[in-house]
Coordinates of C-alpha atoms and ligand atoms in Angstrom, one line a residue:
M11 CA 1.7 81.4 -19.8
C12 CA -1.2 78.9 -19.6
G13 CA -3.6 79.4 -17.3
I14 CA -6.3 77.0 -15.1
I15 CA -9.2 77.1 -13.8
G16 CA -11.3 74.0 -12.4
Y17 CA -14.8 74.4 -10.2
I18 CA -16.8 71.8 -8.3
G19 CA -20.1 72.8 -6.8
N20 CA -23.8 73.5 -7.0
E21 CA -23.5 75.9 -10.4
D22 CA -23.3 74.9 -13.6
A23 CA -19.5 74.1 -14.2
V24 CA -18.9 75.7 -18.0
P25 CA -19.9 79.2 -17.9
I26 CA -17.9 79.3 -14.4
I27 CA -15.1 77.9 -16.0
V28 CA -15.2 79.8 -19.1
E29 CA -15.5 83.7 -17.5
G30 CA -12.5 82.1 -15.2
L31 CA -10.4 81.5 -18.5
K32 CA -11.0 85.1 -19.5
K33 CA -10.0 86.9 -16.6
L34 CA -6.7 84.9 -17.1
E35 CA -6.3 86.0 -20.9
Y36 CA -3.3 88.2 -19.7
R37 CA -1.3 85.5 -19.0
G38 CA -1.1 85.1 -23.1
Y39 CA -2.5 82.3 -25.0
D40 CA -3.1 80.3 -28.0
S41 CA -5.7 77.9 -27.8
A42 CA -8.1 76.8 -25.2
G43 CA -10.4 74.3 -23.8
V44 CA -12.6 73.1 -20.8
A45 CA -13.5 69.5 -20.0
V46 CA -17.0 68.2 -17.7
L47 CA -17.3 65.4 -15.9
N48 CA -21.0 64.2 -16.4
D49 CA -23.5 61.1 -16.2
G50 CA -19.7 59.1 -15.3
R51 CA -17.9 60.5 -19.0
F52 CA -16.0 63.6 -19.8
D53 CA -17.2 66.1 -22.1
V54 CA -14.4 68.6 -23.6
I55 CA -14.3 70.9 -26.0
K56 CA -10.9 72.5 -27.1
K57 CA -10.4 75.2 -29.7
K58 CA -7.0 77.0 -31.1
G59 CA -6.9 80.8 -31.4
R60 CA -9.1 83.2 -28.5
L61 CA -11.7 82.0 -25.8
A62 CA -14.4 83.6 -28.5
A63 CA -13.6 80.6 -31.1
L64 CA -14.4 78.0 -27.9
E65 CA -17.4 79.6 -26.6
V66 CA -18.9 79.3 -30.3
E67 CA -17.8 75.7 -30.4
I68 CA -19.5 75.4 -26.7
Q69 CA -23.0 77.2 -28.4
N70 CA -22.9 74.8 -31.2
T71 CA -22.6 71.4 -29.0
A72 CA -25.9 73.4 -27.2
Q73 CA -27.8 74.3 -30.7
N74 CA -26.9 70.4 -31.4
A75 CA -28.8 69.8 -28.3
T76 CA -25.8 68.0 -27.0
P77 CA -25.2 70.8 -24.1
I78 CA -22.0 70.4 -22.3
H79 CA -22.7 71.0 -18.9
G80 CA -21.7 69.4 -15.2
H81 CA -20.8 70.5 -11.9
L82 CA -17.4 69.7 -11.7
G83 CA -14.7 70.5 -14.6
I84 CA -11.5 72.3 -15.5
G85 CA -10.6 74.5 -18.0
H86 CA -7.3 75.8 -19.2
T87 CA -5.6 78.4 -21.4
R88 CA -2.5 77.2 -23.4
W89 CA 1.0 79.3 -24.4
A90 CA 2.3 76.7 -26.8
T91 CA 5.5 75.1 -25.6
H92 CA 6.1 71.5 -27.1
G93 CA 3.9 71.0 -30.0
E94 CA 1.9 74.3 -32.4
P95 CA -1.2 76.1 -30.9
S96 CA -4.1 73.6 -32.1
N97 CA -7.1 71.9 -30.9
E98 CA -4.9 68.6 -30.4
N99 CA -2.1 70.0 -28.4
A100 CA -5.3 72.1 -26.7
H101 CA -5.6 71.1 -22.7
P102 CA -7.4 69.5 -21.3
H103 CA -5.5 66.0 -22.1
L104 CA -7.1 62.8 -21.0
G105 CA -5.6 59.4 -21.1
N106 CA -6.2 56.8 -23.7
Q107 CA -9.2 55.1 -21.8
E108 CA -10.7 58.4 -21.2
K109 CA -11.0 57.8 -17.3
I110 CA -8.4 61.0 -16.4
A111 CA -8.8 64.6 -17.4
V112 CA -5.9 67.2 -16.7
V113 CA -5.0 70.5 -17.1
H114 CA -0.8 71.6 -16.4
N115 CA 1.0 74.8 -16.5
G116 CA 4.8 74.4 -16.6
I117 CA 7.2 72.1 -18.2
I118 CA 7.8 68.5 -17.9
E119 CA 11.4 68.7 -18.5
N120 CA 11.8 64.1 -18.6
Y121 CA 8.8 63.9 -20.9
H122 CA 10.5 62.5 -23.7
T123 CA 11.4 59.5 -21.3
L124 CA 8.2 59.1 -19.7
R125 CA 6.3 59.1 -23.5
A126 CA 8.6 56.6 -24.8
R127 CA 8.3 54.0 -22.1
L128 CA 4.4 54.6 -22.0
Q129 CA 4.4 54.1 -26.0
S130 CA 6.8 51.0 -25.4
K131 CA 3.2 49.5 -23.3
G132 CA 1.1 50.6 -26.4
I133 CA -0.3 53.6 -25.1
V134 CA -1.2 56.2 -28.2
F135 CA -0.7 59.6 -27.9
Q136 CA -2.8 62.4 -29.3
S137 CA -0.7 65.4 -28.9
E138 CA 2.7 67.0 -29.3
T139 CA 2.6 68.0 -25.4
D140 CA 4.6 67.0 -22.9
S141 CA 1.6 68.0 -20.7
E142 CA -0.4 64.4 -22.3
V143 CA 2.6 62.6 -20.9
I144 CA 0.7 63.5 -17.3
P145 CA -3.2 62.0 -18.0
Q146 CA -1.4 59.0 -19.6
L147 CA 0.8 58.5 -16.8
A148 CA -2.2 58.6 -14.4
E149 CA -4.1 56.1 -16.1
Y150 CA -1.1 53.8 -16.6
Y151 CA -0.6 54.1 -12.3
Y152 CA -4.4 54.2 -11.6
E153 CA -4.7 50.8 -13.1
A154 CA -2.8 49.2 -9.6
E155 CA -3.6 52.3 -7.4
N156 CA -7.4 52.5 -7.7
N157 CA -7.4 55.7 -6.2
L158 CA -6.9 59.1 -7.8
F159 CA -5.3 60.6 -4.7
D160 CA -2.3 58.0 -4.5
T161 CA -2.4 57.8 -8.3
V162 CA -1.9 61.9 -8.1
I163 CA 1.1 61.6 -5.6
K164 CA 2.9 59.0 -7.7
V165 CA 2.7 60.7 -11.1
A166 CA 4.3 63.8 -9.1
S167 CA 6.9 61.7 -7.8
R168 CA 7.8 60.9 -11.2
L169 CA 7.4 63.9 -13.2
E170 CA 10.9 66.6 -13.2
G171 CA 10.1 70.1 -14.2
S172 CA 7.6 72.4 -13.0
Y173 CA 3.9 72.2 -12.6
A174 CA 0.6 73.1 -11.4
L175 CA -2.2 70.5 -12.0
G176 CA -5.4 70.1 -11.9
F177 CA -7.0 66.1 -12.0
M178 CA -11.0 64.9 -12.7
C179 CA -11.3 60.9 -12.4
V180 CA -14.7 59.4 -13.9
D181 CA -14.6 57.1 -11.2
T182 CA -14.5 59.9 -8.7
P183 CA -17.2 62.4 -9.6
D184 CA -17.2 64.7 -6.5
T185 CA -13.6 65.6 -6.9
I186 CA -10.8 67.5 -8.2
I187 CA -7.3 67.2 -6.7
A188 CA -5.0 69.8 -7.0
I189 CA -1.0 69.5 -7.0
K190 CA 2.0 72.2 -7.7
K191 CA 5.5 72.9 -8.1
D192 CA 7.3 75.7 -9.2
N193 CA 4.0 77.4 -10.7
P194 CA 1.5 79.1 -9.2
L195 CA -1.8 77.7 -7.9
I196 CA -4.8 78.8 -6.0
I197 CA -7.6 77.5 -4.4
G198 CA -11.2 79.6 -3.8
V199 CA -14.0 79.1 -1.3
S200 CA -17.0 80.4 -2.1
E201 CA -20.4 79.7 -1.0
H202 CA -21.7 77.8 -4.1
G203 CA -18.4 75.6 -5.1
N204 CA -14.7 75.4 -4.6
F205 CA -12.0 76.4 -7.2
I206 CA -8.4 75.8 -8.7
A207 CA -7.4 78.9 -10.6
S208 CA -3.5 79.8 -11.6
D209 CA -4.4 83.3 -10.1
I210 CA -7.1 85.3 -8.0
P211 CA -9.0 87.2 -11.1
A212 CA -10.0 83.7 -12.1
V213 CA -12.5 83.2 -8.9
L214 CA -12.3 87.3 -7.7
K215 CA -16.1 87.1 -9.0
H216 CA -17.6 84.0 -6.8
T217 CA -15.0 84.5 -3.9
N218 CA -12.3 86.7 -2.2
Q219 CA -11.5 83.3 0.0
V220 CA -8.5 81.8 -1.1
Y221 CA -5.4 79.5 0.3
Y222 CA -2.2 79.8 -1.6
L223 CA -1.2 76.5 -2.4
N224 CA 2.9 75.7 -1.6
D225 CA 5.2 73.3 -3.5
N226 CA 4.6 69.5 -3.2
E227 CA 1.1 70.2 -1.4
L228 CA -2.1 68.6 -2.8
A229 CA -5.7 70.1 -2.4
V230 CA -8.4 67.6 -2.8
L231 CA -11.6 69.4 -3.5
T232 CA -15.4 68.3 -2.7
K233 CA -17.7 71.1 -3.1
E234 CA -18.6 70.6 0.4
G235 CA -14.9 71.1 1.3
I236 CA -11.3 71.6 0.5
T237 CA -8.7 69.1 2.4
F238 CA -4.9 69.5 2.0
Y239 CA -1.8 67.1 2.2
D240 CA 1.9 66.8 2.0
T241 CA 2.9 64.1 -0.6
D242 CA 3.8 62.3 2.3
K243 CA -0.4 61.7 2.9
E244 CA -0.2 63.7 6.0
R245 CA -3.0 66.1 6.4
I246 CA -2.0 70.0 6.5
H247 CA -3.6 73.2 8.0
K248 CA -3.3 76.0 5.7
E249 CA -4.6 79.7 6.6
I250 CA -7.0 81.0 4.6
E251 CA -6.5 84.8 3.3
T252 CA -9.2 87.5 2.1
I253 CA -8.3 89.3 -0.5
T254 CA -8.8 93.2 -0.5
W255 CA -8.6 94.0 -3.8
S256 CA -12.1 93.8 -6.3
M257 CA -12.7 92.9 -9.5
E258 CA -13.6 96.4 -10.7
S259 CA -9.7 97.3 -10.1
A260 CA -9.4 94.4 -12.4
E261 CA -11.3 95.9 -15.2
K262 CA -10.7 98.3 -17.8
G263 CA -12.6 101.5 -16.5
G264 CA -13.8 103.0 -20.0
Y265 CA -10.3 102.9 -21.1
E266 CA -10.3 101.0 -24.5
H267 CA -7.3 99.2 -23.0
F268 CA -5.9 97.7 -19.5
M269 CA -2.7 99.2 -20.5
L270 CA -3.3 102.6 -20.9
K271 CA -5.6 102.0 -17.3
E272 CA -2.7 100.7 -15.5
I273 CA -0.7 104.1 -17.2
M274 CA -3.3 106.5 -15.8
E275 CA -3.2 104.9 -12.5
Q276 CA 0.3 105.9 -12.2
P277 CA -0.1 108.4 -9.8
M278 CA -2.1 106.6 -7.4
I279 CA 0.1 103.6 -7.3
L280 CA 3.0 106.0 -6.8
K281 CA 1.7 106.9 -3.6
N282 CA 0.0 103.9 -2.4
T283 CA 3.5 102.2 -2.7
L284 CA 5.1 104.7 -1.1
A285 CA 2.8 104.1 2.1
K286 CA 4.3 101.0 2.1
T287 CA 7.4 101.3 2.3
L288 CA 6.8 103.0 6.1
S289 CA 6.5 99.3 7.0
Q290 CA 9.2 97.7 5.1
P291 CA 11.0 94.8 6.9
P292 CA 14.2 96.2 8.6
V293 CA 17.5 95.4 6.3
D294 CA 20.6 95.8 8.3
I295 CA 23.1 96.8 5.3
T296 CA 26.1 96.8 7.1
R297 CA 26.5 93.7 7.4
F298 CA 26.7 93.5 3.8
N299 CA 29.3 94.0 1.0
R300 CA 28.1 93.8 -2.5
I301 CA 25.0 94.2 -3.8
I302 CA 23.6 92.3 -7.3
I303 CA 20.3 93.1 -8.5
T304 CA 18.8 90.4 -10.6
A305 CA 15.7 90.0 -13.0
C306 CA 14.0 89.6 -16.2
G307 CA 12.6 92.3 -18.9
S308 CA 11.5 95.4 -17.6
A309 CA 12.3 94.4 -13.5
Y310 CA 15.8 94.4 -15.4
N311 CA 15.9 97.5 -16.4
A312 CA 14.1 98.8 -12.9
G313 CA 17.6 97.4 -11.3
V314 CA 19.8 99.3 -14.5
V315 CA 18.2 102.3 -13.1
A316 CA 18.6 101.5 -9.1
R317 CA 22.3 100.6 -10.1
Y318 CA 22.7 104.7 -11.0
V319 CA 20.7 105.5 -7.7
F320 CA 22.6 102.8 -5.3
E321 CA 26.0 103.6 -6.3
K322 CA 25.3 107.9 -6.4
L323 CA 23.6 107.6 -3.0
C324 CA 25.0 104.6 -1.3
R325 CA 29.1 104.9 -2.9
T326 CA 28.2 100.9 -2.7
P327 CA 28.9 98.9 -6.4
V328 CA 26.3 97.4 -7.5
E329 CA 26.0 94.5 -10.1
V330 CA 23.1 93.7 -12.2
E331 CA 22.0 90.9 -14.1
L332 CA 20.0 89.3 -15.9
A333 CA 18.8 86.4 -13.9
S334 CA 18.3 84.0 -16.6
E335 CA 22.5 84.5 -16.5
F336 CA 23.1 84.7 -13.7
R337 CA 21.5 81.3 -12.7
Y338 CA 23.8 80.0 -14.7
K339 CA 26.9 81.8 -13.9
D340 CA 28.4 80.4 -10.9
A341 CA 28.0 83.8 -9.3
I342 CA 30.9 85.0 -6.2
I343 CA 28.5 85.8 -3.7
D344 CA 28.4 84.8 0.1
E345 CA 27.1 85.5 3.4
K346 CA 28.1 89.1 2.7
S347 CA 26.2 89.4 -0.4
L348 CA 22.6 91.3 -0.5
V349 CA 20.8 89.7 -3.7
I350 CA 17.8 91.9 -4.5
L351 CA 15.5 90.1 -6.8
V352 CA 12.7 92.2 -9.0
S353 CA 9.6 90.5 -10.0
Q354 CA 5.9 91.7 -10.6
S355 CA 4.4 88.5 -10.5
G356 CA 6.7 87.3 -8.2
E357 CA 6.7 83.5 -10.6
T358 CA 9.0 84.4 -13.3
A359 CA 11.4 81.1 -13.6
D360 CA 14.4 82.8 -14.3
T361 CA 14.2 85.0 -11.1
I362 CA 12.9 82.3 -9.0
A363 CA 15.9 80.3 -10.0
A364 CA 18.4 83.0 -9.6
M365 CA 16.7 83.3 -6.0
R366 CA 17.4 80.1 -5.0
E367 CA 21.0 79.9 -6.6
A368 CA 21.9 83.1 -4.3
K369 CA 20.3 81.4 -1.1
A370 CA 22.0 77.9 -1.5
A371 CA 25.6 80.2 -1.9
G372 CA 24.7 81.6 1.4
A373 CA 23.9 85.4 0.2
S374 CA 21.0 87.0 1.2
T375 CA 18.0 87.7 -0.6
L376 CA 15.6 90.6 -1.1
A377 CA 13.0 90.7 -3.2
I378 CA 10.4 93.6 -4.6
V379 CA 7.2 92.1 -5.8
N380 CA 3.5 92.8 -6.7
V381 CA 1.8 89.5 -6.2
V382 CA 1.1 88.7 -2.4
G383 CA 1.9 85.0 -2.0
S384 CA 3.7 84.5 -5.4
T385 CA 6.5 82.1 -4.9
I386 CA 9.4 84.9 -4.8
A387 CA 7.2 86.6 -2.0
K388 CA 7.3 83.2 0.2
E389 CA 10.9 82.4 -0.4
C390 CA 13.1 85.3 -0.3
D391 CA 14.3 86.1 3.1
Y392 CA 12.8 90.1 2.9
C393 CA 9.7 91.0 1.1
F394 CA 9.1 94.7 -0.5
F395 CA 6.0 94.7 -2.2
T396 CA 4.9 97.2 -4.5
A397 CA 1.2 97.8 -4.5
A398 CA 0.8 98.4 -7.6
G399 CA -2.5 95.9 -7.5
P400 CA -3.3 93.5 -10.1
E401 CA -1.6 94.6 -13.8
I402 CA -3.3 92.9 -16.6
A403 CA -1.6 94.1 -19.3
V404 CA 1.2 92.3 -20.4
A405 CA 3.4 95.2 -21.0
T406 CA 4.2 96.3 -17.5
T407 CA 4.0 99.8 -16.7
K408 CA 2.6 100.8 -13.2
A409 CA 4.3 97.6 -11.7
F410 CA 7.4 99.0 -13.3
S411 CA 6.7 102.4 -12.2
A412 CA 6.2 101.0 -8.1
Q413 CA 9.6 99.2 -8.4
L414 CA 11.6 101.8 -9.3
L415 CA 10.1 103.7 -5.6
V416 CA 10.7 101.1 -4.1
L417 CA 14.3 100.6 -5.3
Y418 CA 14.5 104.3 -4.4
S419 CA 13.2 104.3 -1.1
L420 CA 15.6 101.3 -0.5
A421 CA 18.5 103.3 -1.8
I422 CA 17.8 106.5 0.5
R423 CA 17.3 104.2 3.6
F424 CA 20.4 102.1 3.0
A425 CA 22.4 105.4 2.2
A426 CA 20.9 106.6 5.4
Q427 CA 22.3 103.8 7.2
L428 CA 26.0 104.0 5.8
N429 CA 25.9 107.8 6.7
K430 CA 26.4 108.7 3.1
I431 CA 23.7 111.0 3.4
S432 CA 22.4 113.6 6.4
P433 CA 19.6 113.3 7.8
A434 CA 19.1 116.5 5.9
E435 CA 19.5 115.4 2.9
E436 CA 17.7 112.2 3.4
K437 CA 14.4 114.4 4.3
S438 CA 14.9 116.1 1.3
L439 CA 15.2 113.0 -1.3
R440 CA 12.2 111.7 0.5
A441 CA 10.2 114.7 -0.1
E442 CA 11.3 114.6 -3.7
L443 CA 9.9 111.0 -3.9
E444 CA 6.5 112.5 -2.3
A445 CA 6.1 115.3 -4.9
L446 CA 6.6 112.5 -7.9
P447 CA 2.9 111.3 -8.1
D448 CA 1.7 114.9 -8.5
K449 CA 4.5 115.5 -11.2
V450 CA 3.1 112.2 -13.6
N451 CA -0.1 113.7 -13.2
A452 CA 1.2 116.7 -14.4
L453 CA 2.7 115.3 -17.7
F454 CA -0.9 113.5 -18.5
A455 CA -1.1 117.0 -19.7
H456 CA 0.8 116.0 -22.9
T457 CA -1.5 112.9 -23.7
E458 CA -2.6 114.3 -26.5
E459 CA 0.2 115.7 -28.0
I460 CA 2.0 112.5 -27.6
Q461 CA -0.9 111.0 -29.0
K462 CA -0.8 113.1 -32.2
Y463 CA 3.3 112.5 -32.5
A464 CA 2.7 108.6 -32.0
A465 CA 0.2 108.8 -34.9
S466 CA 2.7 110.0 -37.2
C467 CA 5.2 107.2 -36.4
I468 CA 3.9 104.1 -36.9
G469 CA 5.0 104.2 -40.9
Y470 CA 9.2 104.0 -39.1
K471 CA 10.5 100.6 -39.4
S472 CA 12.9 101.2 -36.8
I473 CA 12.9 104.0 -33.9
F474 CA 16.1 104.4 -31.6
F475 CA 16.1 105.8 -28.0
I476 CA 19.1 107.2 -26.5
G477 CA 20.6 108.8 -23.1
R478 CA 23.0 109.3 -20.8
N479 CA 23.7 107.7 -17.5
I480 CA 19.9 107.4 -16.2
D481 CA 18.8 108.4 -19.3
Y482 CA 20.3 106.1 -21.1
A483 CA 19.0 103.2 -18.2
I484 CA 15.2 104.6 -18.9
A485 CA 16.0 104.2 -22.6
L486 CA 16.3 100.3 -22.0
E487 CA 12.8 100.7 -20.6
G488 CA 11.5 102.5 -23.6
S489 CA 12.6 100.9 -26.5
L490 CA 11.3 97.8 -24.7
K491 CA 8.2 98.6 -24.4
L492 CA 7.4 99.9 -27.8
K493 CA 8.8 96.6 -29.2
E494 CA 6.6 94.6 -27.3
I495 CA 3.5 96.2 -28.1
S496 CA 4.2 98.0 -31.9
Y497 CA 6.5 95.3 -33.0
I498 CA 8.8 98.3 -34.8
H499 CA 12.1 97.2 -34.1
S500 CA 14.3 99.1 -31.6
E501 CA 17.4 99.4 -29.6
A502 CA 18.3 101.4 -26.4
Y503 CA 21.9 103.1 -26.8
A504 CA 24.0 104.7 -24.7
G505 CA 24.7 108.3 -26.5
G506 CA 28.2 107.8 -26.2
E507 CA 28.2 104.4 -27.9
L508 CA 26.5 105.7 -31.1
K509 CA 29.5 106.7 -33.1
H510 CA 31.4 103.3 -32.1
G511 CA 28.9 101.9 -34.8
T512 CA 25.2 102.0 -34.3
I513 CA 25.8 105.5 -36.3
A514 CA 25.8 103.2 -39.1
L515 CA 22.3 102.5 -39.3
I516 CA 21.2 106.0 -39.1
E517 CA 19.9 107.1 -42.2
E518 CA 16.9 109.6 -43.4
N519 CA 13.2 108.3 -41.5
T520 CA 14.8 106.8 -38.6
L521 CA 13.4 107.9 -35.3
V522 CA 15.3 108.6 -32.6
V523 CA 14.0 109.4 -29.3
A524 CA 16.4 111.3 -27.2
I525 CA 16.2 111.2 -23.2
S526 CA 17.5 114.2 -22.0
T527 CA 17.0 115.2 -18.1
C528 CA 20.6 115.3 -16.3
K529 CA 21.2 119.0 -16.7
R530 CA 24.9 118.2 -16.2
L531 CA 25.2 116.0 -19.5
E532 CA 22.9 117.7 -21.6
A533 CA 25.6 119.4 -23.9
K534 CA 26.8 115.6 -24.4
I535 CA 23.5 114.3 -25.6
M536 CA 22.7 117.6 -27.7
S537 CA 25.4 116.7 -29.6
N538 CA 24.7 113.1 -30.3
V539 CA 21.4 114.2 -31.2
E540 CA 23.1 116.5 -33.9
Q541 CA 25.2 114.1 -34.9
V542 CA 22.1 111.9 -36.0
A543 CA 19.6 114.8 -36.9
S544 CA 22.8 115.6 -40.1
R545 CA 22.3 111.8 -40.8
G546 CA 18.6 112.8 -41.7
A547 CA 16.8 111.2 -38.0
N548 CA 14.0 112.8 -36.8
I549 CA 14.0 113.4 -33.5
L550 CA 11.7 113.4 -30.5
S551 CA 12.9 114.9 -27.3
I552 CA 11.9 114.0 -23.5
G553 CA 13.0 116.4 -21.1
A554 CA 15.5 119.0 -22.6
R555 CA 14.3 121.4 -26.3
H556 CA 16.6 120.5 -28.7
A557 CA 16.7 123.1 -31.5
T558 CA 16.9 120.0 -34.1
A559 CA 13.8 117.8 -32.4
S560 CA 10.3 118.0 -34.3
A561 CA 8.5 117.6 -31.0
V562 CA 9.7 117.8 -27.4
I563 CA 8.0 116.8 -24.3
P564 CA 9.0 118.9 -21.3
L565 CA 9.0 117.2 -17.8
P566 CA 8.5 118.7 -14.4
E567 CA 11.6 119.3 -12.8
T568 CA 13.0 116.6 -10.0
H569 CA 16.0 115.0 -8.1
E570 CA 18.0 113.9 -11.1
L571 CA 18.2 110.0 -9.7
F572 CA 14.3 109.9 -10.3
T573 CA 13.6 111.4 -13.5
P574 CA 12.8 107.8 -14.7
S575 CA 9.8 107.7 -12.7
L576 CA 8.9 110.8 -15.2
S577 CA 10.6 110.1 -18.9
V578 CA 9.1 106.9 -18.6
V579 CA 5.6 107.9 -18.2
V580 CA 6.2 110.0 -21.8
L581 CA 8.1 106.7 -23.2
Q582 CA 4.9 104.1 -21.8
L583 CA 2.4 106.5 -23.8
F584 CA 4.4 106.9 -26.3
S585 CA 4.6 103.1 -27.5
Y586 CA 0.7 102.8 -26.0
Y587 CA -0.3 105.5 -28.9
V588 CA 1.8 104.1 -31.5
A589 CA 0.4 100.7 -31.1
A590 CA -3.5 101.9 -30.9
N591 CA -2.6 104.0 -34.1
K592 CA -1.5 100.6 -35.8
G593 CA -4.8 98.7 -34.5
L594 CA -2.5 96.2 -32.3
D595 CA -4.1 93.7 -29.5
I596 CA -2.0 95.7 -27.3
D597 CA -2.9 94.2 -23.7
K598 CA -2.4 90.7 -25.2
P599 CA 0.8 91.4 -27.4
R600 CA 2.0 88.5 -29.6
N601 CA 4.4 85.6 -29.0
L602 CA 3.9 87.5 -25.2
A603 CA 3.1 85.9 -21.7
K604 CA 2.5 87.9 -18.7
S605 CA 4.2 85.8 -16.2
V606 CA 6.9 83.6 -17.8
T607 CA 7.0 80.7 -15.3
V608 CA 9.1 78.4 -17.8
E609 CA 12.6 79.2 -18.5
Ligands
M6R40 O1 6.5 89.3 -13.4 P1 8.1 89.9 -13.7 O2 8.1 91.4 -13.7 O3 9.1 89.1 -13.1 O4 8.4 89.5 -15.3 C1 10.0 89.8 -16.2 C2 9.5 90.5 -17.1 O5 9.0 89.3 -18.0 C3 8.5 91.4 -17.6 O6 8.9 92.6 -17.0 C4 8.3 91.8 -19.2 O7 9.4 91.9 -20.0 C5 6.9 92.3 -19.6 N1 6.8 92.0 -20.6 C6 7.6 93.5 -19.5 O8 6.5 94.4 -20.1

């Protein structure tokens, strides 16, 4: 999704903004722009494509002896929603009179109405975006208000939808104003100036001191300081927070891609997350008669794995729902329901909406979140943090593994509370969890093998992932990982389902990845493998050895319920190397965004 950075201070804003935008690239974007305020006017450069194109354009202005510079400015990476990626649709947007400049992350749902009203007053729009109504509306109100602060409040009161916004005005060259609703925005404080940004990495080079802006709060930034207000114009006090992770931990550290670095970090992440589970908030599961897990994408897949674990250990029925479906289904939940939300970013629009639906229905909400200070982390009743650190690659790996671990730990804890497992069983399950980081490490011994095999797979048009039971759950994640970074069509099927239709697609030169870790179901998946092999499929086997497989990646022994933590690492490496061999932009796959903050 879009990325915002704004700077006001003693230094030249342009390089700071461009550098900050680079740290937000992981969010996904297709154009970028920067506006600085200098000598009573805005200098704006916007460019379709990657940041490199914007940088060239900035350099061209310098060579033409009209370099853009200034001590306050706003920058933006745009992920197109309304209007194609183009220079005109890129942010920052200005009003017709070029008095107010704005960057926006989110979606303005009533922009059609606002645009039509402004057009009827003779205002001419330059872009196809929903966002442009914001500076146009701001200039319209500014005529009467003559004050940026009041104008921002008035504009916000007319907007429906979601937004994180940064405003500059030519009449107040010493101020940037920010406001947000349902989209993240942080405020950074450094010795040489102050920042607004969509995420911490954008400012971390300059400061580790940040404020998290809440919905309907305004931040007024000057180079000397920051003041916060609510939309009734009352001053509010906010606590500054210190970021404890370093920029280094968000850099590639010698790996070709963040995704590979993040895969390799998993043993450490699992250890850290396990340590964090010791300080999980107390939840009394006996208060609830229903557990619903809801999330999107990979986080949803973590929920599907968790259903097998919770049901097996706690003997409680668990439902897993896509958050985008849950939010509109009028779910049958009440105060005896525990709704578990899983989200790396804590900002996924559908998961936030699902959480709010659950709360409105009286259910308790428990979130498993990676980003401290995110909307879900702040609004849920109980928050369990994964300790994955910043995840930069769009395709999640380490955060997914950390989510699994927190879910396992929670299931063990609930099972103990419900007296479904004995203290000895609890101890033994926990010991299995503690052994997982070393087992993941041991798996890396197969990296070269996986890499070679993946290199031979780039020509496949379609790849199927099959498994039974919990292996089927993790097959869903394997399939998603492959399609999002390699652009190869893939599907995950429960082995037993193949005969009910999908086997019609199996022909010579189809690859079937068979995950087989459940000992008691080995013979079953074996027979599915034989069925597809006899129809010409090539087989990659993960876990058990099948006679027909062209490659087998064995897994270390662990409890059946925890095998997804091992098989997923093989699946991640396989997808990574298929995409790497295709020479694709692995960390920023086409059409995808790290954090899906719009519906
Ligand atoms: O930030 P979240 O965990 O809520 O994000 C959910 C999905 O958007 C995310 O898992 C997505 O599916 C990733 N691209 C998977 O790699």
